[in-house]
Every structure is written in C-alpha cells, then in structure tokens.
PDB file of C-alpha atoms in Angstrom:
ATOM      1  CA  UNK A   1       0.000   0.000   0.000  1.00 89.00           C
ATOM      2  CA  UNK A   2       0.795   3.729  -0.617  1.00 92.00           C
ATOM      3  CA  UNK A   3      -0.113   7.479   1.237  1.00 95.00           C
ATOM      4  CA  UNK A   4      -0.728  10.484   0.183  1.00 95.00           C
ATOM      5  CA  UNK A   5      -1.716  13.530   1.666  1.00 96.00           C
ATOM      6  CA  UNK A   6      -3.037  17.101   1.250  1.00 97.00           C
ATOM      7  CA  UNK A   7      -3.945  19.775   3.391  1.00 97.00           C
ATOM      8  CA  UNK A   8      -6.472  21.964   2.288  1.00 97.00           C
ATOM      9  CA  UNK A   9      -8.702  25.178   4.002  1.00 97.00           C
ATOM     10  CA  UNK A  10     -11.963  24.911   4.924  1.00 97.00           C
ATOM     11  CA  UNK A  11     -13.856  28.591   5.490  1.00 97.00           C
ATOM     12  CA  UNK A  12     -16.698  28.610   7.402  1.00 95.00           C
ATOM     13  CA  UNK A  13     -19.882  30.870   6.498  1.00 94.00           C
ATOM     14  CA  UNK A  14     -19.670  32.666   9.448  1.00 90.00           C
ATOM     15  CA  UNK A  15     -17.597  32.912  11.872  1.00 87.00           C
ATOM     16  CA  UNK A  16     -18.432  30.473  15.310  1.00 84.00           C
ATOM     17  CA  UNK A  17     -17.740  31.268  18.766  1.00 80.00           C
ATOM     18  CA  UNK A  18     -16.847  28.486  21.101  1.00 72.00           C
ATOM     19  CA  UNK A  19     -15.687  29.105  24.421  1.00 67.00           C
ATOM     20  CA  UNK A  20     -12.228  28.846  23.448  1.00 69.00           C
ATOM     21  CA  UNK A  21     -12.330  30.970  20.780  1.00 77.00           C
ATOM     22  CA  UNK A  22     -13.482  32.409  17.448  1.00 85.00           C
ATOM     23  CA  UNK A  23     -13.512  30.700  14.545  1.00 88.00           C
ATOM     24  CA  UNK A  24     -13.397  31.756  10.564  1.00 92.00           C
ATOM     25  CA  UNK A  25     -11.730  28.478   9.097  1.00 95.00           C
ATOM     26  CA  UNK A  26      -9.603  25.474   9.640  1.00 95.00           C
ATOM     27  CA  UNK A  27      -7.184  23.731   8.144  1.00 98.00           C
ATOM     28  CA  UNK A  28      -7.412  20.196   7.347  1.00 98.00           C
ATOM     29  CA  UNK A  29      -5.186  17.482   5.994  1.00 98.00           C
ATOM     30  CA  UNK A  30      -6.331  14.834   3.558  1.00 98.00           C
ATOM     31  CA  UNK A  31      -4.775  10.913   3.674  1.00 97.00           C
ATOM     32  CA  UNK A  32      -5.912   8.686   0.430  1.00 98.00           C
ATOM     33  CA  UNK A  33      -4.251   4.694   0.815  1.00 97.00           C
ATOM     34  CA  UNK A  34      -4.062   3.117  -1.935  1.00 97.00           C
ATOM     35  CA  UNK A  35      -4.091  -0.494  -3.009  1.00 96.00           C
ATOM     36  CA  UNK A  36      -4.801  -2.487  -5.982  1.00 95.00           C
ATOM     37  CA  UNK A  37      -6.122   0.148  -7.845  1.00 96.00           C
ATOM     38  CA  UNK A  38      -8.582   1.415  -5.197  1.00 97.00           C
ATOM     39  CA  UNK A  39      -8.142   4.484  -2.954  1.00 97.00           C
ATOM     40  CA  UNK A  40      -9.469   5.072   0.868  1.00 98.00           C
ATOM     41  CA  UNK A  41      -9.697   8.723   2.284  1.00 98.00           C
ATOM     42  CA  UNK A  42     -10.064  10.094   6.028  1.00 98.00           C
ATOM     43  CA  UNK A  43      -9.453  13.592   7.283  1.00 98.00           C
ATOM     44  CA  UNK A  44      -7.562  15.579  10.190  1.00 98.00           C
ATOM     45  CA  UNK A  45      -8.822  19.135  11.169  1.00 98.00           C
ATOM     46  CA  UNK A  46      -6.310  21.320  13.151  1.00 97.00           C
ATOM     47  CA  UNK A  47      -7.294  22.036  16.821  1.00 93.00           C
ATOM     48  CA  UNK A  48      -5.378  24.340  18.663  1.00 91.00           C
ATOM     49  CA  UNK A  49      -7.632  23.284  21.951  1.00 87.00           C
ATOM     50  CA  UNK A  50      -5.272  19.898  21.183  1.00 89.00           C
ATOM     51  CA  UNK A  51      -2.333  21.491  19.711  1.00 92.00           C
ATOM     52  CA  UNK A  52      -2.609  19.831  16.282  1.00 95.00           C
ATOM     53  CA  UNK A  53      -1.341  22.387  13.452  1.00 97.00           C
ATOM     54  CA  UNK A  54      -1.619  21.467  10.052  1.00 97.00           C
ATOM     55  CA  UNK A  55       2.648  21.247   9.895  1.00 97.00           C
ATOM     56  CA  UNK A  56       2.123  18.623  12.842  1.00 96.00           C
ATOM     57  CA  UNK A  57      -0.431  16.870  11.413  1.00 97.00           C
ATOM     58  CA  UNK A  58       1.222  16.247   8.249  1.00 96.00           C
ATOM     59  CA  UNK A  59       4.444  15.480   9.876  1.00 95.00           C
ATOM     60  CA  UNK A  60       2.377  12.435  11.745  1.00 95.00           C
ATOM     61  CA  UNK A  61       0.506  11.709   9.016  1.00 95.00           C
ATOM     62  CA  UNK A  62       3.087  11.410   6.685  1.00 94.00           C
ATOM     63  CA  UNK A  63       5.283   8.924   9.104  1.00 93.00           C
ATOM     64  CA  UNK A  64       1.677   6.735   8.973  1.00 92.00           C
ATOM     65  CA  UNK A  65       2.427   6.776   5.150  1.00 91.00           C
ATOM     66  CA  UNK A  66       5.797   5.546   5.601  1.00 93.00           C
ATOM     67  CA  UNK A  67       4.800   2.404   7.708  1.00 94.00           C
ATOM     68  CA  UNK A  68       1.564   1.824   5.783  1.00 94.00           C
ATOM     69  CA  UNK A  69       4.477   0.840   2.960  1.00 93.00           C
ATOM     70  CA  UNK A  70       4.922  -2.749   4.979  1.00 94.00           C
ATOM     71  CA  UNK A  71       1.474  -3.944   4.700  1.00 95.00           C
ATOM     72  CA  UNK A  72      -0.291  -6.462   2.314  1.00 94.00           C
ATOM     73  CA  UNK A  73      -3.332  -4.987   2.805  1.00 96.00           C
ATOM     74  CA  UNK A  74      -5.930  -2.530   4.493  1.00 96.00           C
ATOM     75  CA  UNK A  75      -7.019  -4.557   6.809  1.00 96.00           C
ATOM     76  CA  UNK A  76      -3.745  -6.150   8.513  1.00 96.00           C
ATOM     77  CA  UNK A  77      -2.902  -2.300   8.454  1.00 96.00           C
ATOM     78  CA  UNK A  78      -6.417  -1.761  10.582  1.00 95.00           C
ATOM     79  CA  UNK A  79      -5.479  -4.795  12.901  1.00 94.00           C
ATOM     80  CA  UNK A  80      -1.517  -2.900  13.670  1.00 94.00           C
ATOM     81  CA  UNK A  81      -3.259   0.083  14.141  1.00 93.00           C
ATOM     82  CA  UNK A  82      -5.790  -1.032  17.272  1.00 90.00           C
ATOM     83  CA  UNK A  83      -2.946  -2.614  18.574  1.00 90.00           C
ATOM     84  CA  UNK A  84      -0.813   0.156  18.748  1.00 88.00           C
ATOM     85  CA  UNK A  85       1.698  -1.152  16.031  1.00 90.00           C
ATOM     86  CA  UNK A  86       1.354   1.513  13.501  1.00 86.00           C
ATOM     87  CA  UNK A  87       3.740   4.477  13.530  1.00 73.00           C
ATOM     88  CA  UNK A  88       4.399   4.129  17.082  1.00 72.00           C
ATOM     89  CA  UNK A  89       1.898   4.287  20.484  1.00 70.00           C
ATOM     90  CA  UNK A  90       1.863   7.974  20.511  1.00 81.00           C
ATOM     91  CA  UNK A  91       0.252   9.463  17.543  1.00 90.00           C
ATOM     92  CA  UNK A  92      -2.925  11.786  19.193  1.00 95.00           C
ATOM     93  CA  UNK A  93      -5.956  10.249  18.556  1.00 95.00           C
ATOM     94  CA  UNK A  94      -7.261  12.787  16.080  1.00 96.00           C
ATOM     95  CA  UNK A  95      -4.343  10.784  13.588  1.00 96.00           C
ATOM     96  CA  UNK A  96      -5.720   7.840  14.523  1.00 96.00           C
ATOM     97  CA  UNK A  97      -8.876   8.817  14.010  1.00 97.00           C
ATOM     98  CA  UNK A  98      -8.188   9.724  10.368  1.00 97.00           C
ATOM     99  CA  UNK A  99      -5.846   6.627   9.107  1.00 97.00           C
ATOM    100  CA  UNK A 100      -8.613   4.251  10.849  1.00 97.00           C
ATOM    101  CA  UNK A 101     -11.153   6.450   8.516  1.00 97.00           C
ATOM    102  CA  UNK A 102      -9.110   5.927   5.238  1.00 98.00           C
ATOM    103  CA  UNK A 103      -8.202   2.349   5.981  1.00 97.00           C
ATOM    104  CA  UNK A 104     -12.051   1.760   6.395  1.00 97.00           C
ATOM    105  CA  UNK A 105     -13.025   3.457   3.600  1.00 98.00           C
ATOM    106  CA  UNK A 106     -10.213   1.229   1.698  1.00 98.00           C
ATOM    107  CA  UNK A 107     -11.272  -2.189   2.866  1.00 97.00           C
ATOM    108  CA  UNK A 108     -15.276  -1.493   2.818  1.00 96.00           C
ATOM    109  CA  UNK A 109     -14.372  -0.654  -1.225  1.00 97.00           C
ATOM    110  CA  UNK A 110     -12.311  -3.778  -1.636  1.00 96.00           C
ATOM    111  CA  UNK A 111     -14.763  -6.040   0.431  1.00 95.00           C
ATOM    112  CA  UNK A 112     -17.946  -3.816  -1.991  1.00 94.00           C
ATOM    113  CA  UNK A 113     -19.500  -3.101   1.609  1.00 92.00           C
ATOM    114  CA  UNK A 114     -20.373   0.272   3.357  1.00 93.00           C
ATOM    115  CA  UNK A 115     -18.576   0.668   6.828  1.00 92.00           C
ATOM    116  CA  UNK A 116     -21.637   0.196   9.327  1.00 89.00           C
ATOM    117  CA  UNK A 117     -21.425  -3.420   7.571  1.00 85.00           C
ATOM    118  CA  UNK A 118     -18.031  -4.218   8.216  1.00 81.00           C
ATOM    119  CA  UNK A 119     -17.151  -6.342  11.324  1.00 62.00           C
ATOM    120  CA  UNK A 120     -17.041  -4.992  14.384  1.00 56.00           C
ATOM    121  CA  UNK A 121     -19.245  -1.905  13.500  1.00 54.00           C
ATOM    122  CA  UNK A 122     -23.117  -2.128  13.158  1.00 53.00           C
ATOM    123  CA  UNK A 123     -26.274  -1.354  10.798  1.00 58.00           C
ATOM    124  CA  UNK A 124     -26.448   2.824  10.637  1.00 57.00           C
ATOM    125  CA  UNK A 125     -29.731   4.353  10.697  1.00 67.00           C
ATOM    126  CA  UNK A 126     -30.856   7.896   9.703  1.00 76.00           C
ATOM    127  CA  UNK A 127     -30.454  10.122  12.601  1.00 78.00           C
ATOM    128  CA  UNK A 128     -31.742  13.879  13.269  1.00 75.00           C
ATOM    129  CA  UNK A 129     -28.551  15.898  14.252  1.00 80.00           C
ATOM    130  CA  UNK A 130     -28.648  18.691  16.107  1.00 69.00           C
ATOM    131  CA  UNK A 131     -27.570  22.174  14.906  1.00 61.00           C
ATOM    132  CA  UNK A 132     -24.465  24.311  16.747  1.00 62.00           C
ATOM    133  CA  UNK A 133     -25.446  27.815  17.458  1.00 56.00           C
ATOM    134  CA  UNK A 134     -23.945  30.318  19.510  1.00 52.00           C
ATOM    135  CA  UNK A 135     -22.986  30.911  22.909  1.00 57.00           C
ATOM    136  CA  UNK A 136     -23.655  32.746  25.571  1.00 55.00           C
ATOM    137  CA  UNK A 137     -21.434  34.350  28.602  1.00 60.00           C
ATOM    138  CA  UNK A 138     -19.827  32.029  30.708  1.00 57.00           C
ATOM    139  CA  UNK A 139     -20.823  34.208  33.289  1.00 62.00           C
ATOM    140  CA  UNK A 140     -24.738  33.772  32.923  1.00 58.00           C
ATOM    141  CA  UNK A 141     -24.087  29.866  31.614  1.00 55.00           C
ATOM    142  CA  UNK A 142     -22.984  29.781  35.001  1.00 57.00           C
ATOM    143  CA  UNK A 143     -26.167  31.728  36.792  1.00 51.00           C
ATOM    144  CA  UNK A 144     -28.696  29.625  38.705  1.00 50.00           C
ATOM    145  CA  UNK A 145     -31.723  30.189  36.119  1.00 79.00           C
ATOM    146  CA  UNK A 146     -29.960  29.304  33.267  1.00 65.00           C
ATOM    147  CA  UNK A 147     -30.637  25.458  32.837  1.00 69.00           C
ATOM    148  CA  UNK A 148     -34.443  25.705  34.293  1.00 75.00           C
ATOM    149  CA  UNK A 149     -35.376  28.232  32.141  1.00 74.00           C
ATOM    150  CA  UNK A 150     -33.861  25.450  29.223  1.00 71.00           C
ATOM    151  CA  UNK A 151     -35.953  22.826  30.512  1.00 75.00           C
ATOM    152  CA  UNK A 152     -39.366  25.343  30.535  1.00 79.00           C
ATOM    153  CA  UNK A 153     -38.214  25.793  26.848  1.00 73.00           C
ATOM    154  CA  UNK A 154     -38.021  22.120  25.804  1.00 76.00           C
ATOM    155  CA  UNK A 155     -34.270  21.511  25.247  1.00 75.00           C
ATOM    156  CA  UNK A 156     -33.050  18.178  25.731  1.00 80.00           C
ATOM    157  CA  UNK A 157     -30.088  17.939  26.798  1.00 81.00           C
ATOM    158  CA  UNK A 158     -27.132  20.157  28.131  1.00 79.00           C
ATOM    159  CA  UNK A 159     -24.031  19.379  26.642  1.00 80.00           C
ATOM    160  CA  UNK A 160     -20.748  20.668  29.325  1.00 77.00           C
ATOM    161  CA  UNK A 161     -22.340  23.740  30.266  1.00 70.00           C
ATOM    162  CA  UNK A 162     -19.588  24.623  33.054  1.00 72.00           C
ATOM    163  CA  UNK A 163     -15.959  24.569  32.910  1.00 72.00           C
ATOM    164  CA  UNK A 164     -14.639  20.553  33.010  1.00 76.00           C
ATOM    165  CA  UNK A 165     -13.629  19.545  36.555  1.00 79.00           C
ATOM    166  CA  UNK A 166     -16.722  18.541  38.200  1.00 76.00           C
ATOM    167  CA  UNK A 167     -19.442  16.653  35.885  1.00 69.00           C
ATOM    168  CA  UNK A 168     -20.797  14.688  38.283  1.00 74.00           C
ATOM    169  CA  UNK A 169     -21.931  17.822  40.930  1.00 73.00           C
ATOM    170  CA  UNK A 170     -23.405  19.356  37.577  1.00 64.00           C
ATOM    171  CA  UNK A 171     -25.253  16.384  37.165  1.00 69.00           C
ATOM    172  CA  UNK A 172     -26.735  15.760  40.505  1.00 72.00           C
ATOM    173  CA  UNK A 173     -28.709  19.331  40.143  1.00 70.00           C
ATOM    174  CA  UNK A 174     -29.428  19.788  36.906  1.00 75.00           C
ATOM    175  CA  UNK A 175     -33.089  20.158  35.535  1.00 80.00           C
ATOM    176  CA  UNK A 176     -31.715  18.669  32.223  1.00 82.00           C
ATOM    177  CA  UNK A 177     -29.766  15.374  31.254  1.00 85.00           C
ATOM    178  CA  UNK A 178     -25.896  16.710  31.695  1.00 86.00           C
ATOM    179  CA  UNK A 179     -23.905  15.752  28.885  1.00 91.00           C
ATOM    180  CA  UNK A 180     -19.880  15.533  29.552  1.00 91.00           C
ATOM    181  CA  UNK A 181     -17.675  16.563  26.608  1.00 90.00           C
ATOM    182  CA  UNK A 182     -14.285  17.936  28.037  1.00 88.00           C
ATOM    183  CA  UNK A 183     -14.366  15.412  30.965  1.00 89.00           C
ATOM    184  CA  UNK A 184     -14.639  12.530  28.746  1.00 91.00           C
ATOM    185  CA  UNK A 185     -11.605  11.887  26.513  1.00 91.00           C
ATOM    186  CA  UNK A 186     -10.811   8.673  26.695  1.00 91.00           C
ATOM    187  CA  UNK A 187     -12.231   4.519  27.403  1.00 94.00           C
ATOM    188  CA  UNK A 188     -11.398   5.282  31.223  1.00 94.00           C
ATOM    189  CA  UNK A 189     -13.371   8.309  31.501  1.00 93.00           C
ATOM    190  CA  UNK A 190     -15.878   7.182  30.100  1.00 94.00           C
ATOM    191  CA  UNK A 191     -15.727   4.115  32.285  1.00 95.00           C
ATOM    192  CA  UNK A 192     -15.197   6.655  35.673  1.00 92.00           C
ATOM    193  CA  UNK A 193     -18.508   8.772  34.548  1.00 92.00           C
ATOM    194  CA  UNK A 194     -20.325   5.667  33.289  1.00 94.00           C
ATOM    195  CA  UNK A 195     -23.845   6.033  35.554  1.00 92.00           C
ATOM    196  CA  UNK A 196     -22.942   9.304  37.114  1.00 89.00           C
ATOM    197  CA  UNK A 197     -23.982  11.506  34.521  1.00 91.00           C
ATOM    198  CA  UNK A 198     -26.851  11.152  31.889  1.00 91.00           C
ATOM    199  CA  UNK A 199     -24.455  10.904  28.724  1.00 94.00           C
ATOM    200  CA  UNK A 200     -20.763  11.482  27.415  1.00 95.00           C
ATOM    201  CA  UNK A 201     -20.211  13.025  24.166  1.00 95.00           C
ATOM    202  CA  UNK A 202     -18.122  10.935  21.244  1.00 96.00           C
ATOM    203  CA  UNK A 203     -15.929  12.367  18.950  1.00 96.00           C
ATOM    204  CA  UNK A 204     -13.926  10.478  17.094  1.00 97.00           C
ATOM    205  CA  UNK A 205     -10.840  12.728  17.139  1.00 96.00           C
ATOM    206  CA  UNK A 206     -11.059  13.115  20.392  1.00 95.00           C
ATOM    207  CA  UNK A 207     -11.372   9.493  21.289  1.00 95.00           C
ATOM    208  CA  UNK A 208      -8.863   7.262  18.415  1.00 95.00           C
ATOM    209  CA  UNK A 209     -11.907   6.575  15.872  1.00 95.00           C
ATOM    210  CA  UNK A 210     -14.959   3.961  14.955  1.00 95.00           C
ATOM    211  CA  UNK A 211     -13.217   0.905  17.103  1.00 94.00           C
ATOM    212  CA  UNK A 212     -12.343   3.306  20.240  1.00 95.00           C
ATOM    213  CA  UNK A 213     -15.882   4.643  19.891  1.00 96.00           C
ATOM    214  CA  UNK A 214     -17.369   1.196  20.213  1.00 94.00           C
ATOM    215  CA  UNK A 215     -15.260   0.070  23.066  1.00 95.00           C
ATOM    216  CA  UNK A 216     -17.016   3.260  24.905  1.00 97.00           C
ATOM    217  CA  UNK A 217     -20.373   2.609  23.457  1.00 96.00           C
ATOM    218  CA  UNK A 218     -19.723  -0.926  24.782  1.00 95.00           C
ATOM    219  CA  UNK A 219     -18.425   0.252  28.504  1.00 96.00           C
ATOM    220  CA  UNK A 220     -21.456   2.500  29.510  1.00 96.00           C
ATOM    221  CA  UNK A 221     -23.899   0.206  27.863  1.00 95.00           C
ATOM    222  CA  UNK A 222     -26.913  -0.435  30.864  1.00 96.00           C
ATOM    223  CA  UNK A 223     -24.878   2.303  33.105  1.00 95.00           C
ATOM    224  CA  UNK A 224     -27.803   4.817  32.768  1.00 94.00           C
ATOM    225  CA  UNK A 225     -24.871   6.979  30.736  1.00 95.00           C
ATOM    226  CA  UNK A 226     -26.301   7.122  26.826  1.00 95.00           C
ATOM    227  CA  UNK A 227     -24.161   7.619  23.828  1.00 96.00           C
ATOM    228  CA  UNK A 228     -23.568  11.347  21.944  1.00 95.00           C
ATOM    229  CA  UNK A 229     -22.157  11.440  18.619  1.00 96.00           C
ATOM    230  CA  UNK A 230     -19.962  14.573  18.331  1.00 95.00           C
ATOM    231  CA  UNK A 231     -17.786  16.162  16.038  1.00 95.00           C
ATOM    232  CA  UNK A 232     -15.209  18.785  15.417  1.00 94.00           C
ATOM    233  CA  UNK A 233     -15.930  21.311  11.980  1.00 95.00           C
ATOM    234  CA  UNK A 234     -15.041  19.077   9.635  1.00 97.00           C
ATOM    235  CA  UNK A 235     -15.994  18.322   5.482  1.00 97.00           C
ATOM    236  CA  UNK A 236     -18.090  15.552   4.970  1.00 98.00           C
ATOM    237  CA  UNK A 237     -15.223  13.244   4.582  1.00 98.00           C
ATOM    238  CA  UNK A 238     -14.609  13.899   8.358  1.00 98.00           C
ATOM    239  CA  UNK A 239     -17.878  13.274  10.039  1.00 98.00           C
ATOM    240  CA  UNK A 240     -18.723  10.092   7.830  1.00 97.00           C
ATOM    241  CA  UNK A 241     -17.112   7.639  10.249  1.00 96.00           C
ATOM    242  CA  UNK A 242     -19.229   8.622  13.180  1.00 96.00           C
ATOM    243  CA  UNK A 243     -22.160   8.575  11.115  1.00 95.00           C
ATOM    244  CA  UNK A 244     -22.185   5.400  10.180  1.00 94.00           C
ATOM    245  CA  UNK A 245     -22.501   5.035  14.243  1.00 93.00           C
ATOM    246  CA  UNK A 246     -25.478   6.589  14.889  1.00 92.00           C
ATOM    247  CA  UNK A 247     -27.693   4.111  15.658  1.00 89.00           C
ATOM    248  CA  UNK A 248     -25.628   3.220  18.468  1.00 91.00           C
ATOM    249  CA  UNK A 249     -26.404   6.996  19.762  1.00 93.00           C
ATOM    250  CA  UNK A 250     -28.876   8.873  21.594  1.00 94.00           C
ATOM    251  CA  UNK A 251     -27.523  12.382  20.730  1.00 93.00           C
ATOM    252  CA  UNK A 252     -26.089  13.109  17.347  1.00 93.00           C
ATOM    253  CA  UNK A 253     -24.669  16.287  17.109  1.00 93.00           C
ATOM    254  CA  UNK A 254     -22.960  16.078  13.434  1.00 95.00           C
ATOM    255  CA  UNK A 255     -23.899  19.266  11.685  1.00 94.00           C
ATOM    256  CA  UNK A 256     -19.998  20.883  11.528  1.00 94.00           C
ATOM    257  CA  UNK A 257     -19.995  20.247   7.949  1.00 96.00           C
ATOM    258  CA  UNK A 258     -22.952  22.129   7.671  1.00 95.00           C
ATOM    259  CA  UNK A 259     -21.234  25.550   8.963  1.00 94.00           C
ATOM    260  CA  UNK A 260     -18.468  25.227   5.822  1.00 96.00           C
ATOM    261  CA  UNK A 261     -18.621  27.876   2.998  1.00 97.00           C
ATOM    262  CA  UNK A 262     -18.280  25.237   0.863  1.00 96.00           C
ATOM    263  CA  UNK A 263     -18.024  21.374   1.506  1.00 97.00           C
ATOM    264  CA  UNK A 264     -15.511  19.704  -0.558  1.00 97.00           C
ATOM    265  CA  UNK A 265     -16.966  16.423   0.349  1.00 97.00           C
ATOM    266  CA  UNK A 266     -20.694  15.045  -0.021  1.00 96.00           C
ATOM    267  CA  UNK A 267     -22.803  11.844   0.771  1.00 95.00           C
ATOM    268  CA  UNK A 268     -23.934  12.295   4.866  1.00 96.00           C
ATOM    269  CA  UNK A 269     -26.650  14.577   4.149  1.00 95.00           C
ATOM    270  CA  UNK A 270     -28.106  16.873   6.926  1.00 94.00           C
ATOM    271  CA  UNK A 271     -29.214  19.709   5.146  1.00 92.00           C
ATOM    272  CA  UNK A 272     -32.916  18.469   6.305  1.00 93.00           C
ATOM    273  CA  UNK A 273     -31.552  17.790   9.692  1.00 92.00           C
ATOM    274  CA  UNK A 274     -30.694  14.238   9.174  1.00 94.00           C
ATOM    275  CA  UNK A 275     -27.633  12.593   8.388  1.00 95.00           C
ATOM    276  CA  UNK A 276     -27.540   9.279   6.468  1.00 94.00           C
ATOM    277  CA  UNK A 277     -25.198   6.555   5.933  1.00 92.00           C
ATOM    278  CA  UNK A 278     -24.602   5.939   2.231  1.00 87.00           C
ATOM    279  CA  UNK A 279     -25.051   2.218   1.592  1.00 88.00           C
ATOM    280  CA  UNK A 280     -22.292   3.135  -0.860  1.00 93.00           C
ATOM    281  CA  UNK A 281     -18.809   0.771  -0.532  1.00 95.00           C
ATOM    282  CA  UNK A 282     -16.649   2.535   1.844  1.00 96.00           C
ATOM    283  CA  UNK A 283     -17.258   5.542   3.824  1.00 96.00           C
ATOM    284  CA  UNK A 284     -19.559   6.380   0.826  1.00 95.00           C
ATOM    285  CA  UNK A 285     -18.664  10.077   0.502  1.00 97.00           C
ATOM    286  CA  UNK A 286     -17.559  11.815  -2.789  1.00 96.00           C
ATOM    287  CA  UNK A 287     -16.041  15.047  -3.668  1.00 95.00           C
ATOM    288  CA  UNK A 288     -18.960  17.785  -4.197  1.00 92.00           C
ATOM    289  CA  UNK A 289     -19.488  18.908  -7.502  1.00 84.00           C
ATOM    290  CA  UNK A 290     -16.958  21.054  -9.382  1.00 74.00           C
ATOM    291  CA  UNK A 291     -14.324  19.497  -7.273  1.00 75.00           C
ATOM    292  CA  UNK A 292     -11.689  17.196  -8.616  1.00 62.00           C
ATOM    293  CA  UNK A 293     -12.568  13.956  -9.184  1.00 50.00           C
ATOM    294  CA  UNK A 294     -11.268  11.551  -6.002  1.00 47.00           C
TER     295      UNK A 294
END
C-alpha cells in the first residue's frame, strides 16, 4: 500500500464562537491509501484546543504513510493500528482517528461493503442531528436560572455547560440530562462517569476513531450513561465515520460540515436535519461537484 496527503482550508460561512475561541476556518489534511487500484480517504482538522497544526499533522501523518508501505493490505494495516503497532503508540488520537477512517473506507471498497457493515461496526440508521449555534457568557451559563429556564423551553439535553472539573456535581442538580464533553476523553473516563452523569459526548478525534468509539459505546452500555455522537468542523469526509454510528447513539450532534462555505466532500446529508449513511462501498462520501474527481 501507498499514502498520500493534502492539506487543504476549509472557510466557514460565518464565523463560530466556542468558548475557546473564534472561529473563521480550519485547516485540514487529507490521507488517500491506496491499493490495488482502489483508494481510501479520512481527514484531520487542526485544533489548537489539542495542539494539532496542520505542519504537525502532516508530519504524523506522513510517518503513517511511511509504515503503511509494509502492509499487504488494508485490513492487517487496521489490525496494527488497534494494537498500537502503527507508527508508534503515541500518535494523538485525532491521527488515529483519520488513518482508521481511510483504511475503512479502503477495505469497505475492496470487500464492496459500506462501513456500518463491516465487522465490528453495526447497521447505521438515519439520525436527526442537532444544529451548533452560539454561545452565551460564561458568566450567565454559570447563573442559577440558566438550565431551568432550558428545561421550561423544551431543550433536551445540556451538553458541558460549566468549565470541566466537576461533571458529576453538575449532574446531581441539573433540571436537564448533563452531557460531559471535556471530561470525557478517553475509554477510562468514560468508564469513571459511566452512571454518574446522563451521557458522554463521542468524537472520534477526540477518542482514536470507529473501534475506540465502540469500546465506549460498549463500557457505559446499561450504566444509565447514553451515547452522543460529536464532532469537530469538519468536510463531509470527516464526520462520515461517526455517522455510520449513529444508531448506536442517543444524541447526534454532526452538523460541523454544515457551517463550511463550501463542503468539498458530499454523501452524509443533513441539510434536512438528518444525516444518512450511504449504503455506498466505503465511507460512501464523494467530492462535491466542481471538485476534482477523487
């Protein structure tokens, strides 16, 4: 097998303010394996929340490239990864994230199977996603009336309202299920949190990818702790993965792609508020129209 990569912008329509920051774009780096005539893509967005650049993440990507060189195949490749084998233990897990992605993609095309039908992963569904929209101070976040008044309103869920540290406290007096994000990062936080708050929130980068996202699906199953599906702003390419997860969520919050100028990438939907899983081979997304052919 052989790597490439490229790293391309992607401009949002507007700008979005997190409570890190303010965004207008975001780099993001491309990886397309190929073998035996087929290719496999995932994608890497920079994060400066976890100090990926796009010089860093091509630097790690491209020493995945290198090693992907002594593998028959995309699956043995998928195998080294999960066991820690491939370029070393220490790549973030937004890298991980991505190679897993392209290697998938690779394997469902060879195999003429969409991801959710691959081993290991499960039968998508249609989900409704929710939709990202601004934020207020943390100051009145923070003010007693603030998640009461939510619940007179309808909302569903709160999703880290307060500063990470202390999900648990948050939980015990909210009016609304408490959602952690920042507090759960990894298998064993989700594992520590599993049953003491109402749900932990998924992202792929954040986690390693599809397999580390069904070991924590698998660890707070029958905890009282349900599933969210989350994402960083991302094409199309990089939010397929978790979407052909959903139906192991309660929460799907995968509209990032949604907030892009332009989307080089197509085939999740969620334009209507649902995103889909293309029973395509693969990932089964596809460069938009007008862009190069993949």
């Amino acid at each position: 097998m052989k790597a490439t990569q490229r790293t391309v912008c992607l401009d949002l329509a507007e700008p979005l303010r997190i409570s890190r920051s303010t965004m207008a774009a975001r780099d993001a780096v491309w990886l397309t394996v190929e073998h035996a005539g087929l290719r496999g893509h995932g994608e890497a967005v920079t994060s400066v929340y976890y100090g990926l650049d796009a010089d860093t993440l091509g630097r790690l990507l491209a020493a995945v490239a290198m090693d992907l060189l002594r593998f028959r195949d995309p699956e043995s490749a998928l195998d080294a990864l999960r066991a820690g084998e491939l370029a070393g233990e220490d790549i973030p897990p937004a890298v991980t994230a991505a190679v897993e992605a392209a290697l998938l993609d690779l394997a469902g095309k060879r195999a003429g199977s969409p991801v959710h039908r691959l081993p290991g992963a499960a039968t998508a569904r249609v989900a409704a996603t929710a939709r990202t929209i601004g934020i207020t101070s943390p100051v009145r976040a923070a003010a007693d009336a603030v998640l009461p008044r939510f619940a007179e309103l309808g909302v569903e869920a709160v999703e880290q309202p307060l500063a990470p540290g202390d999900p648990e406290a948050l939980a015990a007096r909210s009016p609304l299920p408490v959602i952690a994000d920042e507090d759960a990062v990894s298998l064993q936080d989700a594992r520590r949190l599993a049953g003491r708050v109402d749900g932990v929130n998924v992202k792929l980068a954040k986690c390693g990818g599809v397999h580390a996202a069904l070991r924590i699906a698998e660890a707070i199953e029958g905890s009282g702790t349900a599933l969210m599906l989350g994402c960083l702003t991302a094409g199309s390419l990089g939010l397929a993965p978790a979407v052909h997860l959903v139906d192991r969520a309660r929460w799907a919050d995968l509209d990032r792609h949604l907030l892009l100028a332009h989307d080089p990438w197509a085939g999740i939907g969620g334009t209507d508020g649902f995103v889909r899983a293309s029973d395509l081979p693969g990932l089964g997304v596809r460069r938009s129209p007008g862009e190069e052919a993949a």
